[in-house]
Every structure is written in structure tokens, then in C-alpha cells.
């Protein structure tokens, strides 16, 4: 009885620490994500000004400046190797013990490298960098506070969720992303700090940037249930083109990686490509927020929608494949808006529902690309500022997800993670990671010697922390409620280990 009370007391203190830690992480991670978002917004205005009234001399000067930017980005990436791309696979690798990320170089490289990428017009988004900025800053704060490795992982996850929440003013989607995509678990030890940090980060965003949804255009009317076939059609389109996007991104990235030219040369070529299309229309450049808002204000002709979709698809593939600092979340949503606008044109639907189709396209293609339909539904609902379209948005997202499953497409972040850490699995051997677990007071294995425990797939307990003391267990060691254990296990067995130990990551 006394042991059970002690364990409850420890868990209660842990929950309080996570509540306080999640609040602080939400504040600081939210601040850096909001500052990054604001910076990119200002840079978008500068870029549009640079592309106005273009002359030959001005164009030559811009290309020379882009070469300098490409070289600086290359140097930042050499200094902080895990700062390239979206940052989401890197944070997951850090949480799984696969990546040792230097926090200060990564923060500097991600922020300034992403800003330079935006200035050049690379079609990369802010959400992945915001997630990595938030998670990395949270890890730095956790190290300074001297918390345990297990608590540090909770706070890094909370920082990542705060980053997404601030990037899109979507606190629930931010928390769900960190829980569903990074840990595949809804343990309350992660839920509490993630939700708190996301809400605090969203508060910071509202206070500094205004209380508005991520996009300014609302869905004015609910799509009648008699038109349910329309979200189904958009879901099919989104599902197919989401698969095309994933396969094209991975193939382009692999081909670019195989080129025998320096990385700064690759980045510059990607910049030169966006420069050429920027001369045609600057709306094609950047993350795509301005293009989505423009679509809402003035619908485009269908041929132009197809042209913009194809150009943006090419630019996202090459921009991300260059290794530059930037994500794909917002560019995917932009493709979805173009797809939804085209669907509205070809389907016999009243113009009053035009905005609905932009959001339906976003939900559909995002669900197909990341294969997290619940997250896609929640994110689009929060970005639009209404939950009233749940039936149509859910239909489009679920149909797209089903199409992606039928076509055997892998979730893009899973594929990017596997590609990034593929070198860790040699000769067909499984990749291993170190995971922390908290032993619940009512766990059935308490009091059983380790050599008699049936740990899934021969996982090995490397250390046990008990009442502030860390020791290496032996075959006769028994676990107690409240112990923090460090488990070495194959990544493919993490789900089984989580189910076995209960209440852990």
C-alpha cells in the first residue's frame, strides 16, 4: 500500500512538472515559431518587390545574390547537418535516439537558412522548420533545466507540437501531429505537455499576430449532404495526386543526391529554376500562402490551374531535393487548394461553395501525402476557423487516404525518415533505438526478475532510474512502480514494447 502511494506521489509530481514544463516550452517555442513565421511573411513582401519591374541588370544581380545565398546555406548545412529539409524526420530521429542534434547550430541554420530559401523563392514551407525550431529549442531548455532524459523527450515533443500550432494557429492539430506522427502513441505523459504547449503557443501567436485563422477566407455555406459525391470526387483526385507527389519527391531527391556537383551548386540551380518561373508569375514562388489567398479572392481559369499545379509540383520536388532548409506541409496544402479549385470548376456545384472546395482539396491531398487523415481533418478545420464542414472534409480526407492505401504509397515522413537514417541499417540488420519508459504502479511485471520477463523481441533494459539513483540491472533485478527504464530495442518492435510496458512514450 505504501509503495503504491509513493508511486502515485511520484507520478503526480511528474505530471505537475510536465504541465509547468509544457507551458514554458509553449511560450519559448511559440515565440521562435511566431518570429520565424513573421520573418517569412516580411520576406515574401521583399521577394515580390524584387520581382516587380524586372530588368536584365536587376535579374543578373538577383542571380548573383542567389548564388551567394546558396553558398551561405551550404555552409550552414555543413555546420549543422541535421538542419536541412523539413526537420520533422530529424526530430523523430532525435526522439528515437538515432540523431545527436547540436541545438544552437541547428537553430541558427534552420532559421537563417530557411529565411534565405524564402527570399530566393524556393517553394518550401514554414511548418517543418517551425516544428524543428520548437522541438530543438525545447530540448535545449530541458538540458539547461537538468531534467531526466525521459522528461526531456516529453518536452521536445511538446516543443514540436508548439511549433506547428504557432505556424498554422492550430493547437489541436499541433498536439495531434506530435503524438500521432512522432510517437504513434497517446500516452497521457505526452498528451498533457503537448496540449498545454500548443495552446500557449497559439496564445502567443494570437497576441503577436492577431486572432485570425491561418487563412482569411471562410467557408460561407455548408456543403449540403446531397452533394456528398463531390467530396468523394475530390478525395479520389487528392489521393491519386498525393501518391504522385510522394513518388516524385522521393525519386527527385534521390536523383539530385546522386549528382556529382557541390551542394551549393544544387541549391543555386533550384533557385535559378524558381527565378525563371518567378519572371512569369511571382505567385508561383515561396511556401504558397499568398497563392492560396489569391485563389480565394479571384478564381483562375482551369488551364491556368493545371499549369500552376504542374509548375508548383516541379518546384517543390527540386527545392526540397536540393537539401535546403524548408518543409513541404504548406506547399502540399497549396497543391491541394489548386486541385480543389479545379474540382469546383469541372463539377456542377454552385459558386457559393467555391471556398469549401479549396479546403476539401487541402484535406484530401494532405491526407494522401502524410496518411494521417485525422490530423488532416483537424488541421484544415482549424485553419478554416470552423468545424461545421466536418462531414465533407472527413469524406474527402478518408477517401484520399483509402486511395493512397490501395496504391500502396508510404507516408512521406516515414519514407524521408527511412532515407535519412538508412545508413544505420547495414547488411539487412534492424535499426535499434533507445527508449525511455515509466513503469506504472499496477504493471503486471512488477516484482518479476528480468530474466523471467517476456520483453517483446528480446529488448534489453540498459539502465534503471529509481529515486534519483541510476543503476545497471542484472538478470535478477526486479522493477518497481515509478522506475524509469532505458530500453534498447529494434525500432520495428517499438509498438509492441509500448504496449508491454504501458504508459510510456
CSV table of C-alpha atoms in Angstrom, one decimal:
chain,number,residue,atom,x,y,z
A,1,UNK,CA,0.0,0.0,0.0
A,2,UNK,CA,2.8,2.4,0.9
A,3,UNK,CA,4.7,1.6,-2.3
A,4,UNK,CA,1.5,2.3,-4.4
A,5,UNK,CA,1.1,5.7,-2.6
A,6,UNK,CA,4.7,6.5,-3.2
A,7,UNK,CA,4.4,5.7,-6.9
A,8,UNK,CA,1.2,7.8,-7.2
A,9,UNK,CA,3.1,10.7,-5.5
A,10,UNK,CA,6.0,10.4,-7.9
A,11,UNK,CA,3.6,10.3,-10.9
A,12,UNK,CA,1.7,13.3,-9.6
A,13,UNK,CA,4.9,15.3,-9.3
A,14,UNK,CA,5.9,14.2,-12.8
A,15,UNK,CA,2.6,15.4,-14.2
A,16,UNK,CA,2.9,18.8,-12.5
A,17,UNK,CA,6.5,19.2,-13.8
A,18,UNK,CA,5.3,18.3,-17.3
A,19,UNK,CA,2.4,20.8,-17.0
A,20,UNK,CA,4.8,23.6,-16.0
A,21,UNK,CA,7.4,22.5,-18.5
A,22,UNK,CA,4.9,22.3,-21.3
A,23,UNK,CA,3.7,25.9,-20.5
A,24,UNK,CA,7.3,27.2,-20.6
A,25,UNK,CA,8.1,25.2,-23.8
A,26,UNK,CA,4.9,26.5,-25.4
A,27,UNK,CA,6.0,30.1,-24.6
A,28,UNK,CA,9.5,30.0,-25.9
A,29,UNK,CA,8.9,27.5,-28.8
A,30,UNK,CA,5.9,29.5,-29.7
A,31,UNK,CA,7.9,32.7,-29.7
A,32,UNK,CA,10.6,31.4,-32.0
A,33,UNK,CA,8.0,29.8,-34.4
A,34,UNK,CA,5.9,33.1,-34.5
A,35,UNK,CA,9.1,35.1,-35.1
A,36,UNK,CA,10.0,32.7,-37.9
A,37,UNK,CA,6.5,33.0,-39.4
A,38,UNK,CA,6.6,36.8,-39.2
A,39,UNK,CA,10.1,36.9,-40.8
A,40,UNK,CA,9.0,34.8,-43.7
A,41,UNK,CA,5.9,37.0,-44.2
A,42,UNK,CA,8.1,40.1,-44.4
A,43,UNK,CA,10.5,38.2,-46.8
A,44,UNK,CA,7.6,37.3,-49.1
A,45,UNK,CA,6.9,41.1,-49.5
A,46,UNK,CA,10.5,41.8,-50.2
A,47,UNK,CA,10.7,39.0,-52.8
A,48,UNK,CA,7.6,40.2,-54.6
A,49,UNK,CA,9.1,43.7,-54.7
A,50,UNK,CA,12.3,42.3,-56.2
A,51,UNK,CA,10.4,40.5,-59.0
A,52,UNK,CA,8.5,43.7,-59.9
A,53,UNK,CA,9.7,45.8,-62.8
A,54,UNK,CA,12.4,43.3,-63.7
A,55,UNK,CA,15.3,44.4,-65.9
A,56,UNK,CA,18.2,42.5,-67.3
A,57,UNK,CA,20.7,44.1,-64.9
A,58,UNK,CA,18.4,43.6,-62.0
A,59,UNK,CA,17.9,39.9,-62.9
A,60,UNK,CA,21.7,39.3,-63.2
A,61,UNK,CA,22.2,40.9,-59.8
A,62,UNK,CA,19.5,38.7,-58.3
A,63,UNK,CA,21.1,35.6,-59.7
A,64,UNK,CA,24.4,36.6,-58.3
A,65,UNK,CA,22.8,37.2,-54.9
A,66,UNK,CA,21.1,33.8,-55.1
A,67,UNK,CA,24.5,32.2,-55.6
A,68,UNK,CA,25.8,33.9,-52.5
A,69,UNK,CA,22.7,32.8,-50.6
A,70,UNK,CA,23.1,29.2,-51.8
A,71,UNK,CA,26.7,29.1,-50.7
A,72,UNK,CA,25.8,30.5,-47.2
A,73,UNK,CA,23.0,27.9,-46.9
A,74,UNK,CA,25.5,25.2,-47.8
A,75,UNK,CA,27.9,26.4,-45.1
A,76,UNK,CA,25.1,26.4,-42.6
A,77,UNK,CA,24.2,22.9,-43.6
A,78,UNK,CA,27.8,21.8,-43.2
A,79,UNK,CA,27.9,23.3,-39.7
A,80,UNK,CA,24.5,21.8,-38.7
A,81,UNK,CA,24.0,18.7,-40.8
A,82,UNK,CA,20.6,17.9,-39.4
A,83,UNK,CA,19.1,21.3,-40.2
A,84,UNK,CA,18.3,20.6,-43.9
A,85,UNK,CA,14.8,19.7,-45.3
A,86,UNK,CA,11.7,20.0,-43.2
A,87,UNK,CA,13.2,19.0,-39.8
A,88,UNK,CA,10.4,16.5,-39.0
A,89,UNK,CA,12.4,13.3,-39.7
A,90,UNK,CA,15.3,14.8,-37.7
A,91,UNK,CA,13.2,15.5,-34.6
A,92,UNK,CA,11.8,12.0,-34.8
A,93,UNK,CA,15.3,10.6,-35.1
A,94,UNK,CA,16.4,12.6,-32.1
A,95,UNK,CA,13.5,11.2,-30.1
A,96,UNK,CA,14.3,7.7,-31.2
A,97,UNK,CA,18.0,8.1,-30.3
A,98,UNK,CA,19.1,7.9,-33.9
A,99,UNK,CA,20.4,11.5,-34.2
A,100,UNK,CA,22.6,13.7,-31.9
A,101,UNK,CA,21.5,17.2,-32.9
A,102,UNK,CA,23.6,20.2,-31.9
A,103,UNK,CA,20.9,22.6,-30.7
A,104,UNK,CA,22.5,26.0,-31.2
A,105,UNK,CA,23.9,25.4,-34.7
A,106,UNK,CA,20.6,23.8,-35.8
A,107,UNK,CA,18.5,26.7,-34.5
A,108,UNK,CA,20.7,29.2,-36.3
A,109,UNK,CA,20.9,27.2,-39.5
A,110,UNK,CA,17.2,26.4,-39.7
A,111,UNK,CA,16.1,30.0,-39.0
A,112,UNK,CA,18.5,31.9,-41.3
A,113,UNK,CA,18.8,29.1,-43.9
A,114,UNK,CA,15.0,28.9,-44.1
A,115,UNK,CA,14.8,32.7,-44.4
A,116,UNK,CA,17.3,32.7,-47.2
A,117,UNK,CA,15.4,30.0,-49.0
A,118,UNK,CA,12.3,32.0,-48.8
A,119,UNK,CA,14.0,35.1,-50.1
A,120,UNK,CA,15.1,33.2,-53.2
A,121,UNK,CA,11.6,31.9,-53.7
A,122,UNK,CA,12.2,28.2,-53.1
A,123,UNK,CA,8.8,26.6,-52.8
A,124,UNK,CA,9.3,25.4,-49.2
A,125,UNK,CA,7.1,25.7,-46.2
A,126,UNK,CA,7.4,27.1,-42.7
A,127,UNK,CA,5.7,24.3,-40.8
A,128,UNK,CA,8.6,21.7,-40.8
A,129,UNK,CA,11.2,24.3,-39.8
A,130,UNK,CA,8.8,25.6,-37.1
A,131,UNK,CA,8.4,22.1,-35.7
A,132,UNK,CA,12.2,21.6,-35.6
A,133,UNK,CA,12.8,25.0,-34.2
A,134,UNK,CA,10.2,24.4,-31.5
A,135,UNK,CA,11.5,20.9,-30.7
A,136,UNK,CA,15.2,21.8,-30.7
A,137,UNK,CA,14.7,24.9,-28.5
A,138,UNK,CA,12.6,22.7,-26.1
A,139,UNK,CA,15.5,20.2,-25.9
A,140,UNK,CA,18.0,23.0,-25.2
A,141,UNK,CA,15.8,24.3,-22.4
A,142,UNK,CA,15.3,20.8,-21.0
A,143,UNK,CA,19.1,20.3,-20.9
A,144,UNK,CA,19.6,23.7,-19.2
A,145,UNK,CA,17.0,22.7,-16.6
A,146,UNK,CA,18.7,19.4,-15.9
A,147,UNK,CA,15.6,17.2,-16.3
A,148,UNK,CA,15.9,13.5,-16.9
A,149,UNK,CA,16.3,12.1,-20.4
A,150,UNK,CA,12.7,10.8,-20.3
A,151,UNK,CA,11.3,14.2,-19.3
A,152,UNK,CA,13.5,15.8,-22.0
A,153,UNK,CA,11.8,13.7,-24.6
A,154,UNK,CA,8.4,14.7,-23.4
A,155,UNK,CA,9.3,18.4,-23.7
A,156,UNK,CA,11.0,18.0,-27.1
A,157,UNK,CA,7.7,16.5,-28.3
A,158,UNK,CA,5.8,19.4,-26.7
A,159,UNK,CA,8.1,21.9,-28.4
A,160,UNK,CA,7.5,20.3,-31.8
A,161,UNK,CA,3.7,20.5,-31.3
A,162,UNK,CA,4.0,24.1,-30.2
A,163,UNK,CA,5.9,24.9,-33.5
A,164,UNK,CA,3.1,23.5,-35.7
A,165,UNK,CA,0.4,25.2,-33.5
A,166,UNK,CA,2.1,28.6,-34.0
A,167,UNK,CA,2.8,28.1,-37.7
A,168,UNK,CA,-0.9,27.4,-38.5
A,169,UNK,CA,-2.8,28.7,-35.5
A,170,UNK,CA,-3.9,25.1,-35.0
A,171,UNK,CA,-3.3,24.0,-31.4
A,172,UNK,CA,-5.2,20.7,-31.5
A,173,UNK,CA,-3.6,19.7,-34.8
A,174,UNK,CA,-0.2,20.6,-33.4
A,175,UNK,CA,-0.6,18.3,-30.4
A,176,UNK,CA,-2.1,15.5,-32.5
A,177,UNK,CA,0.8,15.7,-35.0
A,178,UNK,CA,3.4,15.3,-32.3
A,179,UNK,CA,1.5,12.4,-30.7
A,180,UNK,CA,0.3,10.6,-33.9
A,181,UNK,CA,3.2,11.2,-36.2
A,182,UNK,CA,6.2,11.2,-33.9
A,183,UNK,CA,5.3,8.7,-31.2
A,184,UNK,CA,2.3,6.7,-32.6
A,185,UNK,CA,1.0,6.8,-29.0
A,186,UNK,CA,-1.5,8.8,-26.9
A,187,UNK,CA,0.1,8.3,-23.5
A,188,UNK,CA,-1.1,11.0,-21.1
A,189,UNK,CA,2.6,11.7,-20.2
A,190,UNK,CA,2.9,13.1,-23.7
A,191,UNK,CA,-0.7,14.4,-24.1
A,192,UNK,CA,-0.5,16.9,-21.2
A,193,UNK,CA,2.6,18.8,-22.2
A,194,UNK,CA,1.7,18.7,-25.9
A,195,UNK,CA,-1.7,20.2,-25.5
A,196,UNK,CA,-0.5,22.8,-22.9
A,197,UNK,CA,2.4,23.9,-25.1
A,198,UNK,CA,0.3,24.0,-28.2
A,199,UNK,CA,-2.4,26.2,-26.6
A,200,UNK,CA,0.2,28.5,-25.1
A,201,UNK,CA,2.0,28.8,-28.5
A,202,UNK,CA,-1.3,29.6,-30.1
A,203,UNK,CA,-1.9,32.2,-27.5
A,204,UNK,CA,1.5,33.8,-28.3
A,205,UNK,CA,0.6,33.7,-32.0
A,206,UNK,CA,-2.8,35.4,-31.4
A,207,UNK,CA,-1.3,38.1,-29.1
A,208,UNK,CA,1.5,39.0,-31.6
A,209,UNK,CA,0.0,38.4,-35.0
A,210,UNK,CA,-3.7,38.7,-34.3
A,211,UNK,CA,-6.6,36.4,-33.6
A,212,UNK,CA,-7.2,35.1,-37.1
A,213,UNK,CA,-7.3,31.6,-38.7
A,214,UNK,CA,-4.3,30.6,-40.8
A,215,UNK,CA,-6.3,31.6,-43.9
A,216,UNK,CA,-8.5,34.6,-44.2
A,217,UNK,CA,-11.3,33.2,-46.3
A,218,UNK,CA,-14.1,31.3,-44.5
A,219,UNK,CA,-16.4,28.6,-45.8
A,220,UNK,CA,-19.6,30.7,-46.0
A,221,UNK,CA,-22.1,27.9,-46.5
A,222,UNK,CA,-22.2,24.2,-45.5
A,223,UNK,CA,-22.0,21.9,-48.4
A,224,UNK,CA,-25.4,20.1,-48.5
A,225,UNK,CA,-25.3,16.3,-47.7
A,226,UNK,CA,-27.0,15.7,-51.1
A,227,UNK,CA,-23.6,16.7,-52.6
A,228,UNK,CA,-21.6,14.2,-50.7
A,229,UNK,CA,-20.4,12.8,-54.0
A,230,UNK,CA,-18.4,16.0,-54.6
A,231,UNK,CA,-16.0,15.4,-51.6
A,232,UNK,CA,-15.7,11.8,-52.7
A,233,UNK,CA,-14.5,13.0,-56.2
A,234,UNK,CA,-12.1,15.5,-54.6
A,235,UNK,CA,-10.9,12.7,-52.3
A,236,UNK,CA,-10.1,10.5,-55.3
A,237,UNK,CA,-8.2,13.3,-57.1
A,238,UNK,CA,-6.3,14.2,-53.9
A,239,UNK,CA,-5.5,10.6,-53.2
A,240,UNK,CA,-4.0,10.0,-56.7
A,241,UNK,CA,-2.0,13.2,-56.8
A,242,UNK,CA,-0.8,12.7,-53.2
A,243,UNK,CA,0.7,9.4,-54.3
A,244,UNK,CA,2.2,11.1,-57.4
A,245,UNK,CA,3.7,13.8,-55.1
A,246,UNK,CA,5.3,11.3,-52.8
A,247,UNK,CA,6.8,9.2,-55.5
A,248,UNK,CA,8.1,12.2,-57.4
A,249,UNK,CA,9.6,13.8,-54.3
A,250,UNK,CA,11.5,10.7,-53.3
A,251,UNK,CA,12.6,10.0,-56.9
A,252,UNK,CA,13.8,13.6,-57.5
A,253,UNK,CA,15.6,13.7,-54.1
A,254,UNK,CA,17.4,10.5,-54.9
A,255,UNK,CA,18.5,11.7,-58.4
A,256,UNK,CA,19.6,15.1,-57.1
A,257,UNK,CA,21.6,13.4,-54.3
A,258,UNK,CA,23.4,11.3,-56.9
A,259,UNK,CA,24.6,14.4,-58.8
A,260,UNK,CA,28.4,15.0,-58.7
A,261,UNK,CA,28.2,18.7,-58.1
A,262,UNK,CA,28.6,20.6,-54.8
A,263,UNK,CA,25.5,21.1,-52.6
A,264,UNK,CA,25.7,24.9,-53.1
A,265,UNK,CA,25.5,24.3,-56.8
A,266,UNK,CA,22.4,22.1,-56.5
A,267,UNK,CA,20.7,24.8,-54.3
A,268,UNK,CA,21.7,27.5,-56.8
A,269,UNK,CA,20.2,25.5,-59.7
A,270,UNK,CA,17.0,25.1,-57.7
A,271,UNK,CA,17.0,28.9,-57.1
A,272,UNK,CA,17.7,29.6,-60.8
A,273,UNK,CA,14.7,27.5,-61.7
A,274,UNK,CA,12.3,29.3,-59.4
A,275,UNK,CA,13.8,32.6,-60.7
A,276,UNK,CA,12.7,31.7,-64.2
A,277,UNK,CA,9.2,30.9,-63.2
A,278,UNK,CA,9.1,33.9,-60.9
A,279,UNK,CA,9.6,36.1,-64.0
A,280,UNK,CA,6.4,34.5,-65.3
A,281,UNK,CA,4.4,34.9,-62.1
A,282,UNK,CA,5.8,35.6,-58.6
A,283,UNK,CA,2.8,33.9,-57.1
A,284,UNK,CA,4.3,30.6,-58.0
A,285,UNK,CA,7.2,31.1,-55.6
A,286,UNK,CA,7.5,30.6,-51.8
A,287,UNK,CA,5.5,28.4,-49.5
A,288,UNK,CA,2.2,29.2,-51.2
A,289,UNK,CA,0.2,31.1,-48.6
A,290,UNK,CA,-0.2,34.1,-51.0
A,291,UNK,CA,-1.2,31.9,-53.8
A,292,UNK,CA,-3.9,30.2,-51.7
A,293,UNK,CA,-5.3,33.6,-50.6
A,294,UNK,CA,-5.2,34.8,-54.3
A,295,UNK,CA,-7.1,31.7,-55.4
A,296,UNK,CA,-9.8,32.5,-52.8
A,297,UNK,CA,-10.0,36.2,-54.0
A,298,UNK,CA,-10.1,35.5,-57.7
A,299,UNK,CA,-10.7,32.0,-59.2
A,300,UNK,CA,-8.4,31.1,-62.0
A,301,UNK,CA,-9.2,29.6,-65.4
A,302,UNK,CA,-8.9,25.8,-65.4
A,303,UNK,CA,-5.9,25.7,-67.8
A,304,UNK,CA,-4.1,28.1,-65.5
A,305,UNK,CA,-4.9,25.9,-62.5
A,306,UNK,CA,-3.4,22.9,-64.2
A,307,UNK,CA,-0.3,24.9,-65.3
A,308,UNK,CA,0.2,26.3,-61.8
A,309,UNK,CA,-0.2,22.8,-60.3
A,310,UNK,CA,2.4,21.3,-62.6
A,311,UNK,CA,4.9,24.1,-62.0
A,312,UNK,CA,4.5,24.1,-58.3
A,313,UNK,CA,4.9,20.3,-58.2
A,314,UNK,CA,8.2,20.5,-60.1
A,315,UNK,CA,9.4,23.4,-57.9
A,316,UNK,CA,8.6,21.6,-54.7
A,317,UNK,CA,10.4,18.4,-55.8
A,318,UNK,CA,13.5,20.3,-56.9
A,319,UNK,CA,13.5,22.7,-54.0
A,320,UNK,CA,13.2,20.0,-51.3
A,321,UNK,CA,15.5,17.7,-53.2
A,322,UNK,CA,18.3,20.3,-53.1
A,323,UNK,CA,18.5,19.8,-49.3
A,324,UNK,CA,17.7,23.4,-48.5
A,325,UNK,CA,16.1,24.3,-45.1
A,326,UNK,CA,12.4,24.2,-45.6
A,327,UNK,CA,9.3,22.0,-45.3
A,328,UNK,CA,6.6,20.5,-47.6
A,329,UNK,CA,3.5,20.9,-45.5
A,330,UNK,CA,2.3,24.3,-46.8
A,331,UNK,CA,3.4,23.5,-50.4
A,332,UNK,CA,1.3,20.4,-50.2
A,333,UNK,CA,-1.7,22.4,-49.0
A,334,UNK,CA,-1.1,24.8,-51.9
A,335,UNK,CA,-1.3,22.0,-54.3
A,336,UNK,CA,-4.5,20.8,-52.6
A,337,UNK,CA,-6.1,24.3,-53.0
A,338,UNK,CA,-5.3,24.3,-56.7
A,339,UNK,CA,-6.7,20.8,-57.0
A,340,UNK,CA,-9.9,21.8,-55.1
A,341,UNK,CA,-10.3,24.9,-57.3
A,342,UNK,CA,-10.0,22.8,-60.4
A,343,UNK,CA,-12.5,20.3,-59.0
A,344,UNK,CA,-15.0,23.0,-58.3
A,345,UNK,CA,-14.7,24.2,-61.9
A,346,UNK,CA,-15.4,20.8,-63.5
A,347,UNK,CA,-18.1,19.7,-61.1
A,348,UNK,CA,-21.6,21.1,-61.3
A,349,UNK,CA,-21.5,22.9,-58.0
A,350,UNK,CA,-22.8,26.4,-57.2
A,351,UNK,CA,-20.1,29.2,-56.8
A,352,UNK,CA,-21.2,29.8,-53.2
A,353,UNK,CA,-19.3,26.7,-52.3
A,354,UNK,CA,-16.0,27.6,-54.0
A,355,UNK,CA,-14.1,28.2,-50.8
A,356,UNK,CA,-15.3,24.8,-49.5
A,357,UNK,CA,-13.5,23.1,-52.4
A,358,UNK,CA,-10.2,24.8,-51.6
A,359,UNK,CA,-10.3,23.3,-48.1
A,360,UNK,CA,-11.5,19.9,-49.4
A,361,UNK,CA,-8.6,19.8,-51.8
A,362,UNK,CA,-6.2,20.6,-49.0
A,363,UNK,CA,-7.6,17.9,-46.7
A,364,UNK,CA,-7.6,15.3,-49.4
A,365,UNK,CA,-4.0,15.7,-50.7
A,366,UNK,CA,-2.5,16.2,-47.3
A,367,UNK,CA,-4.2,13.0,-46.1
A,368,UNK,CA,-2.8,11.1,-49.0
A,369,UNK,CA,0.7,12.5,-48.6
A,370,UNK,CA,1.2,12.1,-44.8
A,371,UNK,CA,-1.5,9.3,-44.5
A,372,UNK,CA,-2.8,10.8,-41.2
A,373,UNK,CA,-6.5,11.5,-42.0
A,374,UNK,CA,-7.5,12.6,-38.5
A,375,UNK,CA,-4.7,15.1,-38.4
A,376,UNK,CA,-5.6,16.4,-41.9
A,377,UNK,CA,-9.2,16.8,-40.9
A,378,UNK,CA,-8.4,18.6,-37.7
A,379,UNK,CA,-5.8,20.9,-39.3
A,380,UNK,CA,-8.0,22.0,-42.2
A,381,UNK,CA,-10.9,22.6,-39.8
A,382,UNK,CA,-8.7,24.8,-37.5
A,383,UNK,CA,-7.2,26.7,-40.4
A,384,UNK,CA,-10.6,27.5,-41.8
A,385,UNK,CA,-11.9,28.6,-38.4
A,386,UNK,CA,-14.9,26.3,-38.5
A,387,UNK,CA,-15.9,22.7,-37.6
A,388,UNK,CA,-19.2,22.9,-39.4
A,389,UNK,CA,-17.8,21.2,-42.5
A,390,UNK,CA,-16.7,18.0,-40.7
A,391,UNK,CA,-18.8,15.6,-42.9
A,392,UNK,CA,-17.4,16.9,-46.2
A,393,UNK,CA,-13.8,17.4,-45.0
A,394,UNK,CA,-13.8,14.0,-43.4
A,395,UNK,CA,-15.2,12.3,-46.5
A,396,UNK,CA,-12.5,13.9,-48.7
A,397,UNK,CA,-9.7,13.0,-46.3
A,398,UNK,CA,-10.8,9.4,-45.8
A,399,UNK,CA,-11.3,8.7,-49.5
A,400,UNK,CA,-7.9,10.1,-50.3
A,401,UNK,CA,-6.3,8.0,-47.5
A,402,UNK,CA,-8.0,4.9,-48.9
A,403,UNK,CA,-6.7,5.7,-52.4
A,404,UNK,CA,-3.2,6.0,-51.0
A,405,UNK,CA,-3.5,2.7,-49.2
A,406,UNK,CA,-4.8,1.0,-52.3
A,407,UNK,CA,-1.9,2.3,-54.4
A,408,UNK,CA,0.5,1.2,-51.7
A,409,UNK,CA,2.0,4.6,-51.1
A,410,UNK,CA,4.1,5.0,-48.0
A,411,UNK,CA,3.6,8.1,-45.7
A,412,UNK,CA,6.0,10.7,-46.9
A,413,UNK,CA,7.6,11.5,-43.5
A,414,UNK,CA,8.1,7.7,-42.9
A,415,UNK,CA,9.9,7.5,-46.2
A,416,UNK,CA,12.0,10.6,-45.6
A,417,UNK,CA,12.9,9.3,-42.1
A,418,UNK,CA,13.9,5.9,-43.5
A,419,UNK,CA,16.0,7.5,-46.3
A,420,UNK,CA,17.8,9.8,-43.8
A,421,UNK,CA,18.7,7.1,-41.4
A,422,UNK,CA,19.0,4.2,-43.8
A,423,UNK,CA,22.8,4.1,-43.3
A,424,UNK,CA,22.2,2.9,-39.7
A,425,UNK,CA,20.8,-0.4,-41.0
A,426,UNK,CA,23.6,-2.3,-42.7
A,427,UNK,CA,23.6,-5.8,-44.1
A,428,UNK,CA,19.9,-6.1,-43.5
A,429,UNK,CA,20.2,-5.8,-39.8
A,430,UNK,CA,17.3,-4.0,-38.0
A,431,UNK,CA,17.8,-0.4,-36.7
A,432,UNK,CA,17.9,-0.1,-32.9
A,433,UNK,CA,16.9,2.8,-30.7
A,434,UNK,CA,17.0,3.7,-27.0
A,435,UNK,CA,13.6,4.4,-25.5
A,436,UNK,CA,12.6,5.5,-22.0
A,437,UNK,CA,9.6,4.0,-20.2
A,438,UNK,CA,7.9,4.8,-16.9
A,439,UNK,CA,6.8,1.7,-15.0
A,440,UNK,CA,3.2,2.1,-13.8
A,441,UNK,CA,2.4,1.1,-10.3
A,442,UNK,CA,0.0,-1.7,-11.3
A,443,UNK,CA,2.2,-3.2,-14.1
A,444,UNK,CA,1.9,-7.0,-14.1
A,445,UNK,CA,5.6,-7.5,-14.4
A,446,UNK,CA,6.5,-5.7,-11.2
A,447,UNK,CA,8.4,-8.0,-8.8
A,448,UNK,CA,9.4,-10.4,-11.6
A,449,UNK,CA,13.1,-10.9,-12.2
A,450,UNK,CA,14.3,-9.5,-15.6
A,451,UNK,CA,15.3,-12.9,-16.8
A,452,UNK,CA,11.7,-14.1,-16.4
A,453,UNK,CA,10.1,-11.1,-18.1
A,454,UNK,CA,8.9,-11.6,-21.6
A,455,UNK,CA,10.1,-8.4,-23.1
A,456,UNK,CA,9.0,-8.2,-26.8
A,457,UNK,CA,11.6,-9.2,-29.4
A,458,UNK,CA,14.4,-9.5,-26.9
A,459,UNK,CA,14.6,-5.9,-25.9
A,460,UNK,CA,17.3,-5.2,-23.3
A,461,UNK,CA,16.9,-2.9,-20.3
A,462,UNK,CA,20.1,-0.9,-20.2
A,463,UNK,CA,19.5,1.2,-17.1
A,464,UNK,CA,17.0,1.8,-14.3
A,465,UNK,CA,16.5,5.1,-12.5
A,466,UNK,CA,14.9,4.8,-9.1
A,467,UNK,CA,14.5,7.6,-6.6
A,468,UNK,CA,17.2,9.7,-8.2
A,469,UNK,CA,19.7,6.8,-8.5
A,470,UNK,CA,20.7,5.3,-11.8
A,471,UNK,CA,22.0,1.7,-11.9
A,472,UNK,CA,22.6,-1.1,-14.4
A,473,UNK,CA,20.2,-4.0,-13.8
A,474,UNK,CA,21.2,-7.7,-13.8
A,475,UNK,CA,19.2,-10.8,-14.6
A,476,UNK,CA,17.7,-10.9,-11.0
A,477,UNK,CA,16.7,-7.2,-10.8
A,478,UNK,CA,13.0,-6.6,-10.3
A,479,UNK,CA,11.2,-3.4,-11.4
A,480,UNK,CA,9.1,-1.2,-9.1
A,481,UNK,CA,6.4,1.3,-9.8
A,482,UNK,CA,7.8,4.7,-10.7
A,483,UNK,CA,11.1,3.3,-12.2
A,484,UNK,CA,12.3,5.0,-15.3
A,485,UNK,CA,13.9,2.4,-17.6
A,486,UNK,CA,16.0,2.8,-20.7
A,487,UNK,CA,15.3,0.1,-23.2
A,488,UNK,CA,17.4,-0.9,-26.2
A,489,UNK,CA,15.1,-2.4,-28.9
A,490,UNK,CA,14.6,-2.8,-32.6
A,491,UNK,CA,12.6,0.1,-34.0
A,492,UNK,CA,10.1,-2.2,-35.7
A,493,UNK,CA,9.3,-3.6,-32.2
A,494,UNK,CA,8.6,-0.2,-30.5
A,495,UNK,CA,4.9,-0.6,-30.7
A,496,UNK,CA,4.9,-4.0,-29.0
A,497,UNK,CA,7.3,-2.6,-26.4
A,498,UNK,CA,5.0,0.3,-25.7
A,499,UNK,CA,2.0,-2.0,-25.3
A,500,UNK,CA,4.0,-4.3,-23.0
A,501,UNK,CA,5.4,-1.6,-20.6
A,502,UNK,CA,2.3,0.6,-20.7
A,503,UNK,CA,2.0,4.3,-20.1
A,504,UNK,CA,5.3,5.1,-21.8
A,505,UNK,CA,6.3,7.0,-24.9
